[in-house]
Structures are given as C-alpha cells and as structure tokens.
XYZ file of C-alpha atoms in Angstrom:
342
model
C 56.666 -23.585 -59.853
C 58.533 -26.343 -57.927
C 55.218 -27.958 -56.910
C 54.095 -27.942 -60.831
C 57.516 -29.261 -61.825
C 57.496 -31.840 -58.942
C 54.102 -33.170 -60.196
C 55.156 -33.259 -63.866
C 57.832 -35.652 -62.587
C 55.676 -38.146 -61.056
C 53.227 -38.293 -64.187
C 56.735 -38.763 -66.255
C 57.520 -41.726 -63.712
C 54.109 -42.931 -64.042
C 54.275 -43.142 -67.753
C 57.990 -44.803 -67.715
C 56.471 -47.134 -65.389
C 53.559 -48.235 -67.781
C 55.668 -48.386 -70.834
C 58.263 -50.680 -69.265
C 55.623 -52.963 -68.077
C 56.838 -52.373 -64.561
C 53.231 -51.771 -63.124
C 52.595 -54.325 -60.193
C 49.063 -55.078 -60.673
C 46.026 -54.580 -58.413
C 47.290 -54.526 -54.603
C 43.415 -54.097 -53.413
C 44.331 -50.605 -52.037
C 41.998 -47.729 -52.648
C 43.899 -45.674 -55.181
C 45.011 -49.023 -57.300
C 41.317 -50.094 -57.453
C 39.903 -46.466 -58.581
C 42.477 -46.584 -61.525
C 41.223 -49.970 -61.990
C 37.830 -48.703 -62.339
C 38.697 -46.369 -65.119
C 39.772 -49.175 -67.004
C 36.549 -51.043 -66.660
C 34.512 -48.524 -68.397
C 33.014 -46.926 -65.301
C 32.434 -43.067 -65.269
C 35.591 -42.048 -63.584
C 36.506 -38.797 -64.811
C 40.318 -37.867 -66.407
C 40.843 -35.388 -63.465
C 39.979 -38.000 -60.929
C 42.625 -40.141 -62.262
C 45.412 -37.659 -62.697
C 44.755 -36.486 -58.871
C 45.250 -40.199 -58.111
C 48.573 -40.738 -59.952
C 51.205 -39.627 -57.406
C 49.548 -41.699 -54.747
C 49.954 -44.676 -57.224
C 53.488 -44.311 -57.523
C 54.212 -44.308 -54.046
C 51.965 -47.361 -53.634
C 54.255 -48.784 -56.550
C 57.520 -48.324 -55.099
C 56.240 -49.307 -51.651
C 54.993 -52.439 -52.808
C 57.560 -53.706 -55.191
C 59.929 -55.156 -52.582
C 56.994 -57.530 -51.177
C 54.931 -57.794 -54.185
C 53.752 -61.550 -55.315
C 51.322 -60.646 -57.973
C 51.062 -62.781 -60.836
C 52.947 -62.270 -64.152
C 49.239 -62.097 -65.601
C 48.008 -59.357 -63.754
C 51.375 -57.507 -64.529
C 51.050 -57.856 -68.147
C 47.471 -57.158 -68.100
C 47.903 -53.928 -66.456
C 50.782 -52.864 -68.204
C 49.124 -53.683 -71.686
C 45.892 -51.618 -70.340
C 47.868 -48.590 -69.589
C 49.721 -48.840 -72.868
C 46.321 -49.475 -75.097
C 44.589 -46.541 -72.938
C 47.547 -44.093 -73.617
C 47.521 -44.939 -77.286
C 43.904 -44.506 -77.244
C 44.096 -41.377 -75.401
C 46.311 -39.477 -77.708
C 44.025 -40.710 -80.604
C 41.138 -39.213 -78.632
C 42.570 -35.695 -78.224
C 42.416 -35.457 -81.938
C 39.218 -37.402 -82.855
C 36.011 -37.020 -81.630
C 32.902 -38.307 -83.763
C 29.406 -36.701 -83.750
C 26.601 -39.135 -83.229
C 22.955 -39.053 -82.823
C 21.093 -40.816 -80.409
C 18.253 -42.504 -81.990
C 16.679 -44.183 -78.958
C 16.835 -43.375 -75.098
C 14.562 -45.136 -72.729
C 14.789 -46.481 -68.896
C 16.593 -49.796 -68.597
C 14.707 -50.647 -65.582
C 11.585 -49.823 -63.565
C 13.482 -48.256 -60.963
C 14.904 -45.815 -63.687
C 18.625 -46.464 -62.036
C 19.821 -46.946 -65.482
C 19.116 -45.521 -68.994
C 19.751 -47.645 -72.333
C 20.780 -45.557 -75.790
C 21.243 -46.566 -79.088
C 23.652 -44.118 -81.130
C 23.815 -43.862 -84.774
C 27.598 -44.280 -85.652
C 29.498 -44.280 -88.716
C 31.207 -47.238 -90.568
C 34.537 -46.826 -89.019
C 33.282 -47.091 -85.728
C 31.505 -50.292 -86.276
C 34.730 -51.862 -88.021
C 36.670 -50.765 -84.590
C 34.218 -52.716 -82.790
C 35.082 -56.371 -82.965
C 35.316 -57.946 -79.518
C 32.509 -57.933 -76.969
C 33.995 -56.011 -73.777
C 35.346 -53.126 -75.766
C 34.124 -49.521 -74.930
C 33.980 -45.938 -75.861
C 34.069 -42.544 -74.148
C 30.926 -39.961 -74.428
C 30.485 -36.408 -73.891
C 28.048 -33.517 -74.157
C 28.074 -32.379 -78.289
C 28.359 -28.458 -77.072
C 30.530 -28.619 -73.708
C 34.203 -29.775 -74.138
C 34.923 -28.696 -70.603
C 32.840 -31.783 -69.082
C 35.204 -34.888 -68.842
C 33.732 -37.651 -70.833
C 32.397 -40.980 -69.318
C 33.782 -44.544 -70.225
C 30.818 -46.914 -71.520
C 31.021 -50.301 -72.301
C 29.118 -51.400 -75.718
C 26.097 -53.686 -74.728
C 25.354 -54.666 -78.339
C 27.328 -57.318 -80.125
C 29.702 -56.766 -82.723
C 28.427 -56.597 -86.174
C 30.943 -58.901 -87.549
C 30.410 -57.602 -90.947
C 27.153 -57.206 -91.075
C 26.806 -53.997 -93.255
C 22.986 -53.454 -92.064
C 23.895 -52.520 -88.731
C 24.400 -49.325 -88.121
C 23.878 -48.636 -84.398
C 25.664 -49.242 -80.823
C 23.851 -49.894 -77.748
C 24.660 -48.514 -74.355
C 23.518 -48.772 -70.804
C 24.221 -46.001 -68.256
C 23.931 -45.831 -64.722
C 22.731 -42.438 -63.809
C 24.390 -40.565 -61.309
C 24.308 -37.392 -59.418
C 28.040 -36.767 -60.262
C 27.094 -36.383 -63.711
C 24.028 -33.819 -63.768
C 24.083 -33.554 -67.430
C 23.239 -36.813 -68.423
C 19.680 -36.509 -68.152
C 19.277 -33.715 -70.784
C 21.715 -35.211 -72.876
C 20.484 -38.976 -73.117
C 17.485 -37.872 -74.984
C 16.255 -39.206 -78.080
C 17.684 -36.771 -81.072
C 20.531 -35.306 -79.102
C 23.749 -35.178 -80.746
C 26.723 -36.226 -78.455
C 30.428 -36.884 -79.180
C 31.845 -40.286 -79.008
C 35.287 -41.423 -79.363
C 37.100 -44.444 -81.002
C 36.323 -47.676 -79.866
C 38.875 -48.512 -77.337
C 40.244 -51.560 -75.028
C 40.925 -55.106 -76.396
C 37.605 -56.631 -74.766
C 37.504 -59.876 -73.690
C 39.754 -62.682 -74.760
C 37.215 -65.069 -76.004
C 39.661 -66.440 -78.673
C 41.215 -68.196 -75.849
C 37.897 -69.699 -74.824
C 37.503 -70.636 -78.083
C 40.780 -72.060 -79.204
C 41.226 -73.952 -76.148
C 37.975 -76.090 -76.029
C 38.227 -79.093 -73.306
C 36.360 -82.235 -74.407
C 35.768 -82.334 -70.498
C 34.616 -78.334 -70.366
C 31.883 -78.148 -67.902
C 30.983 -74.632 -67.237
C 31.388 -71.073 -68.537
C 30.269 -68.505 -65.555
C 29.331 -65.143 -66.236
C 29.103 -62.766 -63.377
C 27.996 -59.086 -63.619
C 27.017 -56.713 -61.269
C 25.192 -53.343 -62.019
C 26.010 -51.971 -65.434
C 28.678 -54.317 -65.734
C 25.508 -56.974 -67.434
C 26.507 -54.435 -70.671
C 29.409 -55.988 -72.209
C 28.139 -59.565 -70.799
C 24.957 -58.998 -72.983
C 27.410 -58.089 -75.874
C 29.185 -61.590 -75.149
C 26.027 -63.697 -74.997
C 24.473 -62.030 -78.165
C 27.591 -62.440 -80.182
C 27.066 -65.851 -80.416
C 30.487 -67.020 -79.232
C 29.376 -68.546 -76.319
C 27.150 -70.739 -78.142
C 29.874 -71.828 -80.689
C 31.915 -72.892 -77.841
C 29.152 -74.784 -76.132
C 28.328 -76.503 -79.312
C 32.071 -77.786 -79.526
C 31.915 -78.965 -76.090
C 29.339 -80.184 -73.526
C 29.288 -76.793 -71.829
C 26.996 -75.460 -69.022
C 26.916 -71.563 -69.184
C 25.244 -69.814 -66.307
C 24.677 -65.845 -65.732
C 24.621 -64.457 -62.167
C 23.687 -60.997 -62.564
C 23.784 -58.777 -59.259
C 21.554 -55.800 -58.496
C 19.913 -54.161 -55.626
C 16.149 -55.148 -56.188
C 14.042 -56.671 -59.037
C 13.212 -53.098 -59.612
C 16.744 -52.540 -60.894
C 17.369 -55.429 -63.038
C 18.036 -54.506 -66.831
C 17.189 -56.380 -70.002
C 14.385 -58.480 -68.217
C 12.836 -58.869 -71.581
C 15.946 -60.975 -73.177
C 16.266 -63.610 -70.501
C 14.201 -66.048 -72.033
C 15.768 -65.697 -75.535
C 19.385 -65.851 -73.966
C 18.387 -69.266 -72.595
C 16.408 -70.507 -75.685
C 18.588 -68.955 -78.542
C 22.148 -68.882 -76.435
C 21.820 -71.525 -73.836
C 22.609 -69.014 -71.109
C 20.913 -69.974 -67.434
C 20.023 -66.820 -65.698
C 20.535 -66.447 -62.057
C 19.544 -63.218 -60.410
C 21.465 -61.888 -57.348
C 19.470 -59.307 -55.397
C 21.375 -57.829 -52.464
C 18.840 -55.428 -50.892
C 15.612 -57.545 -51.631
C 13.613 -58.730 -48.706
C 14.671 -62.627 -49.154
C 18.201 -61.413 -50.301
C 20.768 -64.056 -50.618
C 23.579 -61.573 -50.504
C 26.467 -60.528 -53.356
C 27.387 -62.631 -56.434
C 30.426 -63.806 -54.852
C 28.742 -65.640 -51.640
C 25.970 -67.135 -54.232
C 28.501 -68.256 -56.467
C 30.500 -69.946 -53.404
C 27.203 -71.398 -51.809
C 26.275 -72.916 -55.226
C 29.191 -75.015 -55.387
C 29.847 -75.035 -59.165
C 33.378 -75.741 -58.654
C 33.879 -77.183 -55.253
C 37.321 -78.095 -54.490
C 40.787 -77.296 -56.258
C 41.251 -80.894 -57.256
C 38.178 -81.724 -59.215
C 38.161 -81.852 -63.040
C 35.105 -79.457 -63.304
C 37.099 -76.658 -61.672
C 40.130 -77.298 -63.986
C 37.633 -76.916 -67.081
C 35.784 -74.267 -65.970
C 36.055 -70.490 -67.651
C 34.290 -67.147 -66.141
C 33.686 -63.755 -67.456
C 33.491 -61.136 -65.067
C 32.415 -57.505 -64.915
C 31.516 -55.193 -62.184
C 32.598 -52.939 -59.280
C 36.114 -53.778 -57.966
C 35.031 -55.628 -54.877
C 32.712 -57.961 -56.920
C 35.340 -58.944 -59.157
C 38.061 -59.375 -57.018
C 35.968 -61.397 -54.405
C 34.543 -63.439 -57.208
C 38.056 -63.882 -58.928
C 39.400 -65.234 -55.362
C 36.317 -67.731 -55.262
C 37.025 -69.163 -58.328
C 40.843 -69.413 -57.496
C 39.866 -70.921 -54.132
C 37.920 -73.635 -56.170
C 40.721 -74.122 -58.688
C 39.941 -72.756 -61.483
C 42.818 -71.306 -63.459
C 43.558 -67.777 -63.376
C 44.096 -67.599 -67.150
C 40.169 -68.937 -67.481
C 38.936 -66.086 -65.871
C 38.493 -63.256 -68.163
C 38.260 -59.591 -68.052
C 37.542 -56.768 -70.303
C 40.940 -55.170 -69.571
C-alpha cells in the first residue's frame, strides 16, 4: 500500500513538472532517451514508459543544478508532454474502427510493412502537418498496448477525394500480433491524429535569399514522416522561393532493407530531392548517417554562410538524431533550424 502511494506521488510529480514546463530536455541517459523515443513515434508501449517515470524524476532532480540544456529543448519537451497528455485523455475515450485496405512488404528483406488504412473525414482533417502520428492496436484485444506510428502519406490539404492514410511499420518480435493484424481487410483501432508534426512553417516563413541546403536525414522507419514532408510539396515551395539544394540521407542496414525505392526518381524529378543511401551493414559500408553527413562537408565550418542558411529535418533512433544534431551544430547550423517531429 505504501509503495502504491509512493508511486502515485512520483507520477503526480512527473505531471506537475511537465505542466510547469520544468522538464529539462534530453540528457542522453537511457531513461530520458527511452521517453524521447516514445514521443518520436516508435513502438514503445505505455507500460514501458510508466515503469521509467520514477527514474526520470530522479534524473530530473539530479541534473537540475548542473543542466545547461537550451531553452528550446526545455520548451519542446514541455510542449510534447502537455500535448500528449491532452491527446492521451482523448484517446482513452476515442478509438475509431478502421479497415486496412492495402498491406505489403515495404522492402525485399521483409523488415518493414507498408499499410494503407481507410479513415473517416475527421481523421483526415486532423492530419495537417507531416510528422504527425496515430496510435494503432488490434480491434479485438484492448489488453494490447497500442503502437505509435508516423503517417507516411502527405496531408490531404483539403482534397476531398483522399480517404486513406499510409503507415510504414517495422516488424518486431516484441509485437507478435503484428503479422496477423496487418492484413488487407482486417479492422484495427486507431486513435485521433496526435502531435504537432514538423514545424515546416518556420522554414516557409523564413526564406533566406542566400539559403543553401535543406538536409533530410532518416534512419529505418524514420523515413516515413520524411516521405510525407517530401510529398507534401512544401519543400518544393521553399526551393522555388530560394536557390536551395535538398538532399535526403536515408540509413538502413542493407540495400534489401530500403523502403520506397520505387519513389526515389520521382522525389528527384518532382520535388528536387537528391537521394543518398547510407548502408551500415553492407560490404562497402560508409558507416552511419552522422559520419557520412560529416564526411560530405555540406556545412564545413561554423563561420561560413552556407551553415547559417542550412535547414535540417531529422527522424530516427535517438543516437542517430542526437549525433546528427551535434554534427550540424558543430558545423554552425543554428539549432532552431534543426526540425524534429516533436
């Protein structure tokens, strides 16, 4: 009984910290990195997050005296927790039935599956920004914790003919229910659309006459929301306003694990996005995205104008996102130009 009461107090403290925007941002610890993954649309389950909350509180108080995190980190994390708290309250009452109208392997290795789900008009209206996501769970088993999935199709932007959303799902032994659920004709439950997505309005509203580069970097299923960014047409709009080069670094284990390979030529022709494959387990591997990004030297030093006018849009595992962010910072890219779907 005492333990239960103490645990409730810990959860209350977490809530108060979030609501007061006292969360200090990522400190690159295991616990905080895991919570961060929860907010970046990976398949982390509720129960995993709840078990970590007490340790997160300890980390927060332990680091409060010495933390030098930027105000942007703190504001972002507080906003995320606040938004997800509101979304969670709504999700507890609102689950929509949705039919999977298409399901197929997304890559030759079978590592990922691409599905299309028929959704109602309200869900389509809620999806306004690339980088937003939903929760998904089986239709007939409420005991299974939902997974969080970034939407890989572009927002409809008022197109009434659109009635489906597309999702890229990494298959995992931790989620044994996926294979039998992700079948054409199966009904699943999905939540309302969650998150605020990538703040692309910042990029569009701050066009630079000397802008040089938009860097997109994705690892694994992180390619899903970047596909939505590209196909939204918003990057083309920005490139038409300024002389900008757009390049996508896409990291996977091998060539067989790459998704959307049939779209790369179209992304170049229609949206002006150059593609760079980064294969970490191929015989001729160049390493991970952060190394290739650094080696390419698109933004070589903190004093050049190119770095100051570069934008970056990132999605992937925490180590990848944090390492790429550090490479970009070291090169002189302003932190508020590094966009995350938080």
